[in-house]
Amino acid sequence: MITKEAAPAAPAPARSAAEPPSRPARKRHRAWDEVPRWHIYLPLGIYLLFTLIPFYWILLFALRPAGSTSLVPWPMTTVHFEKVWTDRAFGTFFQNSVLVGVATLLATTLVALAGGYALARFDFRVKRVFMLALLCSQFVPGALLLVPLFEIFAGLQMINSLGSVIIAETVFQLPLSIILISNFIKNVPYSLEEAAWVDGCSRMRAFRVIVLPLLRPGLIAVGSFAFVHSWNHFLFALMFLNNQEKQTIPVGLNTLMSADSVDLGALAAGGIIAAVPVVIVFAFIQKWLITGFSAGAVKG
Amino acid sequence: MAQAAAVAKPPTPPRRRRASATPRRLPYLLIAPAGLLMLGFIAYPVISVFYYSLQHYNPTKPWRNGFAGFDNFVHLFTEDPLFWDTLVFSAKWVFVEVGLQLMFGLALALIVNQTFVGRGIGRALVFSPWAVSGVLTSAIWVLLYNSQTGITRYLADMGIGDYGTSWLSDTSTVFSAVVVADLWRGVPFFAILILADLQSVSKDLYEAAEVDGASRFQQFTHITLPHLKDAIILSTLLRAVWEFNNVDLLYTLTGGGPAGVTTTLPLYIANTSVDAHNFGYASALTTVAFVILLFCSIVYLRLSKFGGESK
């Protein structure tokens, strides 16, 4: 630091003829992407308020006693959580949601990995048709196919079984996942795999040992996407699961909201239970998510 | 066959040779699970929606069921004012939502792309609503908009709005209320996609521009925006389709009310099928929604010339 400051001091007069003197100084202190601090902190602060006040509000309702209008959740109570967890069956909903989320995550990742590998590494005859089908299915709204889907699952005797929701969530998660994963695989040099074959690896082993570790950020991004989507989505569960024992958390929340007299404390507590797993997932994958997206960005 | 070989061979000769060393069936085997799932649970339902759209199909009125020809469509276009109302609201909803999300999302991405103290935690916090579901968003905003104990009461204390009015049950405020609620969750989505793409802009470009004396604004319009073009086009389109199709938030927040002013076309379809059991008519509405979506997407991609240069 000291040497850097000292060095330009001597030749400064000679340089100032060619360049304005402030220029090198500015370049040293501020990188290309830096603007004055308040340009960052002021808008970010305002946006943070908009983001966090709703979160605070739900915490407030969940933690303060019913009927209180205090803006600080003190004295704190856990009565809403207890009520929602046991009386409103959120414990059961939670288990069901975890099951659906994890199963969807595994199914989506495996199926999309196979499909993505085929798209990234082979030329085959139905490839273009398959790609086109993937793109088109992006425009097919799952919500609008409820009636035929219901009939299919009724025919398969899967109404009231979590399997129907897992299949539906997986299917609608697949197209984007396949596109993302195939882009991730394309980013892994093919020569790496070929080198492994030359060394005597089977195709499967080469994939497992060479490609799979490099795909980790992509798989985490795709898997967490699948988990969060199935955790959050409620229409399939609402339609295909009639039995309260089988319901998932979003349906439970909707029930709390549409009750005749809305119990705000219970609603807030239920909302927090619904948010916790997702928040944890995102806290862990934050880093991978953005690199994962920029690596696998849907660029064709 | 011969044509396919001719197309495939020149660009990748080594790959071709390798692939032939493995069973020809391997790629088909690999796409089979995805292909079968999509055929069974997307393609088949889509086709049956088209089929039902030509039927009278209502389990509660079985005596009318049967082939209807274009009756459903004629009714839809000529006798159903609700269809047009919901279509207009859908267009307004998508346009306002996606426009605002793009604007704020771009700004947010540019801000958190800077280096500053606390960037990691800042990003995590501003992106967090993105993970929240439509139903949970509804739950949160029901609490905020509650006329007795919501934030509206505290705002009324400060002179913003009135006491005792719930913004969700007043036809003049409900649109802004749902737009703000959905923005809360939607802006982070745009910001994440745009931020991902921002990170791939080479910093050398900015340094070169700086040396050439370009202002920050010029750098933004000449380097950043052109680079982001594809990402913006794609995320806008995906988001528009998503916002159009999304029923979670409106279904749970307002149920389409008050007086039907927040009913989008997909919500109308859901109500027609789930509540009224009029599956034939709902299918006709769905068919029209498909056509509109497809048409708008094609027009949008054409106008933005997306894909023209990529392949």
Coordinates of C-alpha atoms in Angstrom, one line a residue:
Chain A
M1 CA 0.0 0.0 0.0
I2 CA 2.7 2.5 1.0
T3 CA 4.9 1.7 -1.9
K4 CA 2.0 2.1 -4.3
E5 CA 1.2 5.5 -2.9
A6 CA 4.7 6.6 -3.0
A7 CA 5.6 5.5 -6.5
P8 CA 3.2 7.6 -8.5
A9 CA 4.0 10.6 -6.5
A10 CA 7.2 11.3 -8.2
P11 CA 6.3 11.0 -11.9
A12 CA 2.9 12.8 -11.3
P13 CA 3.8 16.1 -12.9
A14 CA 4.9 14.4 -16.1
R15 CA 1.7 12.4 -16.3
S16 CA -0.7 15.2 -15.6
A17 CA 0.0 16.6 -19.0
A18 CA -1.5 13.6 -20.8
E19 CA -4.2 12.6 -18.3
P20 CA -6.2 14.4 -15.8
P21 CA -4.5 13.8 -12.4
S22 CA -7.7 12.5 -10.7
R23 CA -7.9 9.6 -13.1
P24 CA -5.3 7.2 -11.8
A25 CA -6.2 8.0 -8.2
R26 CA -9.9 7.2 -8.9
K27 CA -9.0 4.0 -10.6
R28 CA -7.0 2.8 -7.7
H29 CA -9.7 3.4 -5.1
R30 CA -12.8 2.5 -7.1
A31 CA -13.1 -0.6 -9.3
W32 CA -15.1 -0.5 -12.5
D33 CA -18.3 -1.5 -10.8
E34 CA -18.2 0.8 -7.8
V35 CA -20.5 3.7 -7.3
P36 CA -20.8 5.9 -4.2
R37 CA -21.9 4.0 -1.2
W38 CA -25.3 5.7 -0.8
H39 CA -26.2 4.8 -4.3
I40 CA -26.1 1.2 -3.1
Y41 CA -27.3 1.4 0.5
L42 CA -30.2 3.8 0.1
P43 CA -32.2 1.9 -2.6
L44 CA -31.2 -1.4 -1.1
G45 CA -32.3 -0.2 2.3
I46 CA -35.7 0.9 1.0
Y47 CA -36.1 -2.4 -0.9
L48 CA -35.1 -4.3 2.2
L49 CA -37.9 -2.6 4.2
F50 CA -40.4 -3.7 1.6
T51 CA -39.0 -7.2 1.7
L52 CA -38.7 -7.6 5.5
I53 CA -41.8 -5.8 6.9
P54 CA -44.1 -8.6 5.6
F55 CA -41.8 -11.2 7.2
Y56 CA -41.8 -9.2 10.4
W57 CA -45.5 -8.9 10.3
I58 CA -46.1 -12.6 10.1
L59 CA -43.6 -13.2 13.0
L60 CA -45.4 -10.6 15.0
F61 CA -48.8 -12.3 14.6
A62 CA -47.3 -15.7 15.3
L63 CA -45.5 -14.7 18.5
R64 CA -47.8 -12.2 20.2
P65 CA -50.9 -13.3 22.1
A66 CA -54.2 -13.1 20.2
G67 CA -55.9 -9.7 20.4
S68 CA -52.7 -7.8 21.1
T69 CA -51.9 -4.7 18.9
S70 CA -48.4 -4.3 20.1
L71 CA -45.7 -3.8 17.4
V72 CA -43.2 -5.8 19.4
P73 CA -43.9 -9.5 19.9
W74 CA -43.5 -9.3 23.7
P75 CA -44.6 -11.1 25.8
M76 CA -43.9 -13.9 23.5
T77 CA -46.1 -16.9 23.2
T78 CA -45.9 -20.2 21.4
V79 CA -49.6 -21.0 21.8
H80 CA -50.3 -20.4 18.1
F81 CA -47.7 -22.9 17.0
E82 CA -48.9 -25.5 19.4
K83 CA -52.5 -25.0 18.2
V84 CA -51.6 -25.2 14.5
W85 CA -49.2 -28.1 14.9
T86 CA -51.6 -30.4 16.8
D87 CA -55.2 -29.1 16.4
R88 CA -54.9 -28.1 12.8
A89 CA -52.8 -31.2 11.9
F90 CA -49.9 -29.2 10.6
G91 CA -47.6 -31.9 12.0
T92 CA -49.2 -34.4 9.5
F93 CA -49.2 -31.9 6.7
F94 CA -45.5 -31.2 7.4
Q95 CA -44.6 -34.9 7.1
N96 CA -46.6 -35.2 3.9
S97 CA -45.0 -32.1 2.4
V98 CA -41.5 -33.4 3.2
L99 CA -42.3 -36.7 1.6
V100 CA -43.7 -35.0 -1.5
G101 CA -40.8 -32.6 -1.7
V102 CA -38.0 -35.2 -1.3
A103 CA -39.6 -37.7 -3.7
T104 CA -40.1 -35.0 -6.3
L105 CA -36.5 -33.8 -5.8
L106 CA -35.1 -37.3 -6.4
A107 CA -37.4 -38.2 -9.3
T108 CA -36.9 -34.9 -11.1
T109 CA -33.1 -35.0 -10.7
L110 CA -32.7 -38.6 -11.8
V111 CA -35.0 -38.4 -14.8
A112 CA -33.7 -35.0 -15.9
L113 CA -30.1 -36.2 -15.5
A114 CA -30.7 -39.1 -17.9
G115 CA -32.7 -36.9 -20.4
G116 CA -30.2 -34.1 -20.1
Y117 CA -27.2 -36.4 -20.8
A118 CA -28.9 -37.8 -23.9
L119 CA -29.5 -34.2 -25.2
A120 CA -26.1 -33.0 -24.4
R121 CA -24.0 -35.9 -25.7
F122 CA -25.9 -37.7 -28.5
D123 CA -27.3 -36.9 -31.9
F124 CA -30.4 -39.0 -32.4
R125 CA -33.4 -38.9 -34.6
V126 CA -36.1 -37.7 -32.3
K127 CA -33.8 -35.2 -30.6
R128 CA -35.3 -32.1 -32.3
V129 CA -38.8 -33.3 -31.6
F130 CA -38.0 -34.0 -28.0
M131 CA -36.4 -30.5 -27.6
L132 CA -39.5 -28.9 -29.2
A133 CA -41.7 -30.9 -26.9
L134 CA -39.7 -29.6 -23.9
L135 CA -40.1 -26.0 -25.0
C136 CA -43.7 -26.3 -25.8
S137 CA -44.6 -27.9 -22.5
Q138 CA -43.3 -24.8 -20.8
F139 CA -46.5 -23.1 -22.1
V140 CA -48.8 -25.8 -20.8
P141 CA -50.3 -24.7 -17.5
G142 CA -50.6 -27.5 -15.1
A143 CA -53.5 -25.8 -13.4
L144 CA -55.6 -26.0 -16.6
L145 CA -55.0 -29.7 -17.0
L146 CA -56.6 -30.5 -13.6
V147 CA -59.6 -32.2 -15.0
P148 CA -57.9 -34.7 -17.3
L149 CA -55.1 -35.2 -14.7
F150 CA -57.8 -36.0 -12.1
E151 CA -59.3 -38.6 -14.4
I152 CA -56.0 -40.2 -15.2
F153 CA -55.1 -40.5 -11.5
A154 CA -58.6 -41.8 -10.8
G155 CA -58.1 -44.4 -13.5
L156 CA -54.8 -45.4 -11.9
Q157 CA -56.5 -45.6 -8.4
M158 CA -54.1 -42.9 -7.2
I159 CA -56.5 -40.4 -5.9
N160 CA -55.9 -39.7 -2.2
S161 CA -52.3 -41.1 -2.5
L162 CA -49.3 -38.8 -2.3
G163 CA -48.0 -40.6 -5.4
S164 CA -50.3 -38.7 -7.7
V165 CA -49.0 -35.3 -6.4
I166 CA -45.4 -36.5 -6.7
I167 CA -45.9 -37.6 -10.3
A168 CA -47.7 -34.4 -11.2
E169 CA -45.1 -32.2 -9.6
T170 CA -42.3 -34.1 -11.2
V171 CA -43.8 -34.0 -14.7
F172 CA -44.3 -30.3 -14.6
Q173 CA -40.8 -29.7 -13.2
L174 CA -39.1 -31.9 -15.8
P175 CA -38.9 -29.7 -19.0
L176 CA -37.0 -26.9 -17.4
S177 CA -34.8 -29.3 -15.4
I178 CA -33.8 -31.2 -18.5
I179 CA -32.9 -28.1 -20.4
L180 CA -30.9 -26.8 -17.4
I181 CA -29.1 -30.1 -16.8
S182 CA -28.2 -30.6 -20.5
N183 CA -26.7 -27.1 -20.6
F184 CA -24.7 -27.9 -17.5
I185 CA -23.4 -31.2 -19.1
K186 CA -22.5 -29.3 -22.3
N187 CA -20.3 -27.1 -20.2
V188 CA -18.3 -30.2 -19.1
P189 CA -15.7 -30.8 -21.9
Y190 CA -16.5 -34.0 -23.8
S191 CA -12.8 -34.7 -24.1
L192 CA -12.7 -35.4 -20.3
E193 CA -15.1 -38.3 -20.8
E194 CA -13.3 -39.5 -23.9
A195 CA -10.0 -39.5 -22.0
A196 CA -11.6 -41.7 -19.3
W197 CA -12.8 -44.2 -21.9
V198 CA -9.4 -44.4 -23.4
D199 CA -8.1 -45.2 -20.0
G200 CA -10.6 -48.1 -19.9
C201 CA -13.5 -46.6 -18.0
S202 CA -17.0 -47.7 -18.9
R203 CA -19.3 -45.0 -20.1
M204 CA -21.3 -45.2 -16.8
R205 CA -18.2 -45.1 -14.7
A206 CA -16.7 -42.2 -16.6
F207 CA -19.9 -40.3 -16.1
R208 CA -20.0 -41.1 -12.4
V209 CA -16.4 -40.3 -11.7
I210 CA -15.7 -37.4 -14.1
V211 CA -19.0 -35.7 -15.0
L212 CA -21.1 -36.0 -12.0
P213 CA -18.8 -34.2 -9.5
L214 CA -18.6 -31.3 -12.0
L215 CA -22.4 -31.1 -12.2
R216 CA -22.8 -30.6 -8.5
P217 CA -23.8 -26.9 -8.6
G218 CA -26.3 -27.6 -11.4
L219 CA -27.8 -30.6 -9.7
I220 CA -28.2 -28.6 -6.5
A221 CA -29.9 -25.8 -8.4
V222 CA -32.3 -28.2 -10.2
G223 CA -33.0 -30.3 -7.2
S224 CA -33.7 -27.4 -4.9
F225 CA -35.9 -26.0 -7.5
A226 CA -37.9 -29.2 -7.6
F227 CA -38.1 -29.4 -3.8
V228 CA -39.2 -25.8 -3.4
H229 CA -41.8 -25.9 -6.2
S230 CA -43.4 -29.1 -4.9
W231 CA -43.3 -27.7 -1.4
N232 CA -45.1 -24.6 -2.4
H233 CA -47.5 -25.7 -5.0
F234 CA -51.0 -26.4 -3.8
L235 CA -53.4 -26.9 -6.6
F236 CA -52.5 -30.5 -7.3
A237 CA -52.6 -31.4 -3.7
L238 CA -55.9 -29.6 -3.3
M239 CA -57.4 -31.6 -6.2
F240 CA -55.9 -35.0 -5.9
L241 CA -56.0 -35.4 -2.1
N242 CA -59.4 -35.4 -0.4
N243 CA -58.4 -36.9 2.9
Q244 CA -57.2 -34.5 5.5
E245 CA -54.6 -37.1 6.6
K246 CA -53.0 -36.8 3.2
Q247 CA -52.9 -33.0 2.8
T248 CA -49.9 -30.9 2.4
I249 CA -49.0 -27.6 4.1
P250 CA -50.2 -25.1 1.4
V251 CA -53.6 -26.7 1.4
G252 CA -53.6 -26.5 5.2
L253 CA -52.7 -22.8 4.9
N254 CA -55.5 -22.2 2.4
T255 CA -58.0 -23.9 4.8
L256 CA -56.9 -21.5 7.6
M257 CA -57.4 -18.6 5.3
S258 CA -60.8 -19.5 4.0
A259 CA -62.2 -20.4 7.4
D260 CA -65.3 -18.4 8.4
S261 CA -63.5 -16.4 11.1
V262 CA -59.8 -16.3 10.2
D263 CA -57.6 -17.1 13.2
L264 CA -54.8 -14.7 12.4
G265 CA -52.4 -16.1 15.0
A266 CA -52.8 -19.6 13.7
L267 CA -52.5 -18.4 10.1
A268 CA -49.2 -16.7 10.9
A269 CA -47.9 -19.7 12.8
G270 CA -48.8 -22.0 9.9
G271 CA -47.2 -19.6 7.5
I272 CA -43.9 -19.7 9.4
I273 CA -44.0 -23.5 9.5
A274 CA -44.5 -23.5 5.8
A275 CA -41.6 -21.1 5.2
V276 CA -38.9 -22.7 7.5
P277 CA -37.8 -25.6 5.3
V278 CA -37.7 -23.4 2.2
V279 CA -35.7 -20.7 3.9
I280 CA -33.2 -23.3 5.2
V281 CA -32.8 -24.8 1.7
F282 CA -32.2 -21.3 0.2
A283 CA -29.8 -20.3 2.9
F284 CA -27.6 -23.3 2.0
I285 CA -27.8 -23.2 -1.8
Q286 CA -27.7 -19.4 -2.3
K287 CA -24.1 -19.5 -3.6
W288 CA -24.7 -22.4 -5.9
L289 CA -28.0 -21.1 -7.2
I290 CA -26.5 -18.0 -8.9
T291 CA -23.4 -19.7 -10.2
G292 CA -25.6 -22.7 -11.2
F293 CA -27.9 -20.4 -13.1
S294 CA -25.2 -18.5 -14.9
A295 CA -23.5 -21.7 -15.9
G296 CA -26.7 -23.4 -17.1
A297 CA -28.5 -20.3 -18.2
V298 CA -31.0 -21.1 -20.9
K299 CA -29.1 -19.8 -23.8
G300 CA -30.1 -22.5 -26.4
Chain B
M1 CA -31.8 -41.4 -42.7
A2 CA -29.2 -40.4 -45.2
Q3 CA -30.1 -36.8 -44.6
A4 CA -29.7 -37.1 -40.9
A5 CA -26.3 -38.7 -41.2
A6 CA -25.2 -35.9 -43.6
V7 CA -26.3 -33.3 -41.1
A8 CA -24.9 -34.9 -38.1
K9 CA -21.5 -36.0 -39.4
P10 CA -19.4 -33.0 -40.3
P11 CA -19.5 -30.9 -37.1
T12 CA -18.7 -33.8 -34.7
P13 CA -16.7 -36.6 -36.3
P14 CA -15.0 -38.0 -33.2
R15 CA -18.3 -38.0 -31.2
R16 CA -20.0 -39.9 -33.9
R17 CA -17.4 -42.6 -33.9
R18 CA -17.5 -42.9 -30.1
A19 CA -21.3 -43.0 -30.0
S20 CA -21.4 -45.8 -32.5
A21 CA -19.2 -47.8 -30.1
T22 CA -22.1 -47.8 -27.6
P23 CA -25.6 -49.2 -28.3
R24 CA -27.6 -47.1 -30.6
R25 CA -30.5 -47.4 -28.2
L26 CA -28.8 -45.6 -25.3
P27 CA -30.1 -42.1 -26.0
Y28 CA -33.6 -43.4 -26.4
L29 CA -33.3 -45.4 -23.2
L30 CA -32.1 -42.2 -21.5
I31 CA -35.0 -40.0 -22.6
A32 CA -37.6 -42.8 -22.2
P33 CA -38.6 -42.0 -18.6
A34 CA -38.9 -38.3 -19.3
G35 CA -40.6 -38.9 -22.6
L36 CA -43.1 -41.4 -21.2
L37 CA -44.0 -39.2 -18.2
M38 CA -44.6 -36.2 -20.4
L39 CA -46.6 -38.1 -23.0
G40 CA -48.8 -39.6 -20.3
F41 CA -49.2 -36.5 -18.0
I42 CA -48.9 -33.6 -20.3
A43 CA -49.5 -34.6 -24.0
Y44 CA -52.5 -36.9 -23.3
P45 CA -54.2 -34.4 -20.9
V46 CA -53.7 -31.6 -23.5
I47 CA -55.3 -33.7 -26.2
S48 CA -58.2 -34.7 -23.9
V49 CA -58.8 -31.0 -23.2
F50 CA -59.1 -30.4 -26.9
Y51 CA -61.5 -33.4 -27.1
Y52 CA -63.6 -32.2 -24.1
S53 CA -63.9 -28.8 -25.5
L54 CA -66.1 -30.2 -28.3
Q55 CA -68.3 -32.0 -25.7
H56 CA -71.0 -31.1 -23.3
Y57 CA -69.4 -32.6 -20.2
N58 CA -70.8 -31.9 -16.8
P59 CA -71.1 -34.7 -14.3
T60 CA -73.9 -32.9 -12.5
K61 CA -76.0 -32.6 -15.7
P62 CA -75.4 -36.0 -17.3
W63 CA -78.5 -35.8 -19.5
R64 CA -76.8 -33.0 -21.6
N65 CA -73.5 -34.8 -22.0
G66 CA -72.4 -35.6 -25.5
F67 CA -70.9 -34.2 -28.7
A68 CA -71.4 -30.4 -28.8
G69 CA -69.5 -29.4 -31.9
F70 CA -68.4 -25.8 -31.5
D71 CA -71.3 -24.9 -29.1
N72 CA -68.9 -24.2 -26.3
F73 CA -66.8 -21.9 -28.4
V74 CA -69.8 -20.0 -29.9
H75 CA -71.1 -19.5 -26.4
L76 CA -67.7 -18.4 -25.2
F77 CA -67.2 -15.7 -27.8
T78 CA -70.7 -14.4 -28.2
E79 CA -72.6 -14.9 -25.0
D80 CA -70.2 -14.9 -22.2
P81 CA -69.2 -11.4 -21.0
L82 CA -67.3 -13.0 -18.1
F83 CA -64.8 -14.5 -20.6
W84 CA -64.0 -11.0 -22.0
D85 CA -63.8 -9.5 -18.6
T86 CA -61.4 -12.1 -17.3
L87 CA -59.4 -11.8 -20.5
V88 CA -59.0 -8.1 -20.1
F89 CA -58.1 -8.5 -16.5
S90 CA -55.5 -11.2 -17.4
A91 CA -53.9 -8.8 -19.9
K92 CA -53.8 -6.0 -17.5
W93 CA -52.5 -8.2 -14.7
V94 CA -49.7 -9.7 -16.8
F95 CA -48.7 -6.4 -18.4
V96 CA -48.5 -4.5 -15.1
E97 CA -47.0 -7.3 -13.1
V98 CA -44.3 -8.2 -15.6
G99 CA -43.5 -4.6 -16.5
L100 CA -43.0 -3.6 -12.9
Q101 CA -41.1 -6.8 -12.0
L102 CA -38.7 -6.3 -14.9
M103 CA -38.1 -2.7 -13.9
F104 CA -37.5 -3.3 -10.2
G105 CA -35.8 -6.6 -10.9
L106 CA -33.2 -5.1 -13.2
A107 CA -32.5 -2.3 -10.7
L108 CA -32.2 -4.7 -7.9
A109 CA -29.8 -6.9 -9.8
L110 CA -27.6 -4.0 -10.8
I111 CA -27.5 -2.9 -7.1
V112 CA -26.6 -6.3 -5.6
N113 CA -24.1 -6.9 -8.4
Q114 CA -21.9 -4.2 -6.9
T115 CA -19.3 -5.0 -4.3
F116 CA -20.2 -3.6 -1.0
V117 CA -20.0 -4.6 2.7
G118 CA -22.7 -7.1 3.6
R119 CA -23.4 -8.1 0.0
G120 CA -23.9 -11.8 0.8
I121 CA -26.4 -11.2 3.5
G122 CA -28.0 -8.4 1.6
R123 CA -28.6 -10.7 -1.4
A124 CA -29.9 -13.5 0.7
L125 CA -32.4 -11.1 2.4
V126 CA -33.7 -9.3 -0.7
F127 CA -34.1 -12.6 -2.6
S128 CA -35.8 -14.5 0.2
P129 CA -39.4 -13.8 -0.8
W130 CA -38.8 -15.6 -4.1
A131 CA -38.8 -18.9 -2.2
V132 CA -42.1 -18.2 -0.6
S133 CA -45.2 -19.8 -2.2
G134 CA -48.2 -18.1 -3.6
V135 CA -50.3 -19.4 -0.7
L136 CA -47.9 -18.2 1.9
T137 CA -47.6 -14.8 0.1
S138 CA -51.4 -14.6 0.4
A139 CA -51.3 -15.5 4.0
I140 CA -48.8 -12.8 4.7
W141 CA -50.6 -10.1 2.8
V142 CA -53.9 -11.1 4.4
L143 CA -52.3 -10.3 7.7
L144 CA -50.9 -7.0 6.4
Y145 CA -54.1 -5.8 4.7
N146 CA -56.3 -6.8 7.7
S147 CA -58.4 -3.8 8.5
Q148 CA -58.4 -4.3 12.2
T149 CA -54.8 -5.3 13.0
G150 CA -53.0 -5.1 9.7
I151 CA -50.4 -2.5 8.6
T152 CA -53.2 -0.6 7.0
R153 CA -54.4 0.4 10.5
Y154 CA -50.9 1.8 11.3
L155 CA -50.8 3.6 8.0
A156 CA -54.2 5.1 8.6
D157 CA -52.7 6.5 11.9
M158 CA -50.1 8.2 9.7
G159 CA -52.8 9.6 7.4
I160 CA -52.4 7.1 4.5
G161 CA -55.7 5.5 3.7
D162 CA -58.8 5.1 5.8
Y163 CA -59.6 3.2 9.0
G164 CA -61.6 0.1 8.7
T165 CA -61.4 -0.4 5.0
S166 CA -59.8 -3.6 3.9
W167 CA -57.8 -3.0 0.7
L168 CA -58.7 -6.5 -0.5
S169 CA -62.4 -6.0 -0.4
D170 CA -62.7 -2.6 -2.0
T171 CA -62.9 -2.7 -5.8
S172 CA -61.0 0.5 -6.2
T173 CA -57.9 -0.7 -4.2
V174 CA -57.9 -4.4 -4.7
F175 CA -55.9 -4.3 -7.9
S176 CA -53.0 -2.3 -6.4
A177 CA -53.2 -4.5 -3.4
V178 CA -52.7 -7.8 -5.3
V179 CA -50.1 -6.2 -7.6
V180 CA -48.0 -5.1 -4.6
A181 CA -48.3 -8.5 -3.0
D182 CA -47.2 -10.3 -6.1
L183 CA -44.4 -7.9 -6.7
W184 CA -43.0 -8.7 -3.3
R185 CA -42.4 -12.2 -4.5
G186 CA -41.9 -11.6 -8.2
V187 CA -39.1 -9.0 -8.3
P188 CA -36.5 -11.3 -6.7
F189 CA -37.1 -13.8 -9.5
F190 CA -36.2 -11.3 -12.2
A191 CA -33.3 -10.1 -10.1
I192 CA -31.8 -13.6 -9.7
L193 CA -32.0 -14.4 -13.4
I194 CA -30.6 -11.1 -14.4
L195 CA -27.9 -11.2 -11.8
A196 CA -26.8 -14.6 -13.0
D197 CA -26.3 -13.2 -16.5
L198 CA -24.7 -10.0 -15.2
Q199 CA -21.9 -12.1 -13.7
S200 CA -20.9 -13.4 -17.1
V201 CA -20.2 -9.9 -18.5
S202 CA -16.4 -9.6 -18.9
K203 CA -15.0 -6.9 -16.6
D204 CA -12.4 -6.1 -19.3
L205 CA -15.2 -4.6 -21.4
Y206 CA -15.9 -2.0 -18.7
E207 CA -12.3 -1.3 -18.1
A208 CA -11.8 -0.7 -21.8
A209 CA -14.9 1.5 -21.9
E210 CA -13.6 3.4 -18.9
V211 CA -10.3 4.0 -20.7
D212 CA -12.2 5.3 -23.7
G213 CA -14.0 7.7 -21.5
A214 CA -17.4 6.2 -21.5
S215 CA -19.7 7.4 -18.8
R216 CA -21.4 4.9 -16.5
F217 CA -24.6 5.5 -18.3
Q218 CA -23.0 4.8 -21.6
Q219 CA -21.4 1.7 -20.2
F220 CA -24.8 0.5 -19.1
T221 CA -26.6 1.1 -22.4
H222 CA -23.7 -0.1 -24.6
I223 CA -22.3 -3.1 -22.7
T224 CA -24.7 -4.2 -19.9
L225 CA -28.1 -3.9 -21.7
P226 CA -27.0 -5.6 -25.0
H227 CA -25.4 -8.4 -23.0
L228 CA -28.6 -8.9 -20.9
K229 CA -30.9 -8.8 -23.9
D230 CA -31.4 -12.6 -24.2
A231 CA -31.8 -13.2 -20.5
I232 CA -34.3 -10.3 -20.3
I233 CA -36.3 -11.6 -23.2
L234 CA -36.4 -15.2 -21.9
S235 CA -37.2 -14.3 -18.3
T236 CA -39.9 -11.8 -19.4
L237 CA -41.6 -14.4 -21.5
L238 CA -41.4 -17.1 -18.9
R239 CA -42.6 -14.8 -16.2
A240 CA -45.5 -13.5 -18.4
V241 CA -46.6 -17.1 -19.1
W242 CA -46.2 -17.9 -15.4
E243 CA -48.1 -14.9 -14.2
F244 CA -50.9 -15.6 -16.7
N245 CA -51.2 -19.2 -15.6
N246 CA -50.6 -18.7 -11.9
V247 CA -53.7 -19.1 -9.9
D248 CA -52.3 -19.8 -6.4
L249 CA -52.0 -16.2 -5.3
L250 CA -55.2 -14.8 -6.6
Y251 CA -57.2 -17.9 -5.7
T252 CA -56.1 -17.7 -2.1
L253 CA -55.8 -14.0 -1.7
T254 CA -59.0 -12.7 -3.2
G255 CA -60.7 -15.8 -4.7
G256 CA -61.2 -13.6 -7.8
G257 CA -63.3 -11.1 -5.9
P258 CA -64.5 -8.6 -4.9
A259 CA -67.3 -8.9 -7.5
G260 CA -65.0 -10.8 -9.8
V261 CA -62.7 -7.9 -10.6
T262 CA -59.6 -10.0 -9.9
T263 CA -60.6 -13.1 -11.8
T264 CA -58.0 -14.0 -14.5
L265 CA -58.9 -16.3 -17.3
P266 CA -57.2 -19.3 -15.7
L267 CA -58.9 -18.6 -12.4
Y268 CA -62.2 -18.5 -14.3
I269 CA -61.4 -21.8 -15.8
A270 CA -60.5 -23.3 -12.5
N271 CA -63.8 -22.0 -11.0
T272 CA -65.8 -23.3 -14.0
S273 CA -64.3 -26.8 -13.7
V274 CA -63.7 -27.3 -10.0
D275 CA -66.7 -25.4 -8.6
A276 CA -69.3 -25.6 -11.4
H277 CA -68.2 -29.0 -12.7
N278 CA -68.7 -27.7 -16.3
F279 CA -65.7 -29.6 -17.7
G280 CA -66.7 -29.2 -21.3
Y281 CA -66.9 -25.4 -21.1
A282 CA -63.8 -25.2 -19.0
S283 CA -62.0 -27.2 -21.6
A284 CA -63.1 -24.8 -24.4
L285 CA -61.8 -21.9 -22.3
T286 CA -58.6 -23.8 -21.7
T287 CA -58.2 -24.3 -25.5
V288 CA -58.7 -20.6 -26.1
A289 CA -56.1 -19.8 -23.4
F290 CA -53.6 -22.1 -25.0
V291 CA -54.1 -20.4 -28.4
I292 CA -53.7 -17.0 -26.9
L293 CA -50.6 -18.0 -25.0
L294 CA -49.0 -19.6 -28.0
F295 CA -49.8 -16.7 -30.2
C296 CA -48.5 -14.1 -27.8
S297 CA -45.3 -16.1 -27.3
I298 CA -44.6 -16.4 -31.0
V299 CA -45.3 -12.8 -31.6
Y300 CA -43.1 -11.8 -28.7
L301 CA -40.2 -14.0 -29.8
R302 CA -40.5 -12.7 -33.4
L303 CA -40.6 -9.1 -32.3
S304 CA -37.6 -9.5 -30.2
K305 CA -35.8 -11.5 -32.9
F306 CA -34.9 -14.1 -30.3
G307 CA -33.1 -17.2 -31.6
G308 CA -32.4 -15.5 -34.9
E309 CA -28.7 -15.2 -34.2
S310 CA -28.2 -18.1 -31.8
K311 CA -28.6 -20.9 -34.4

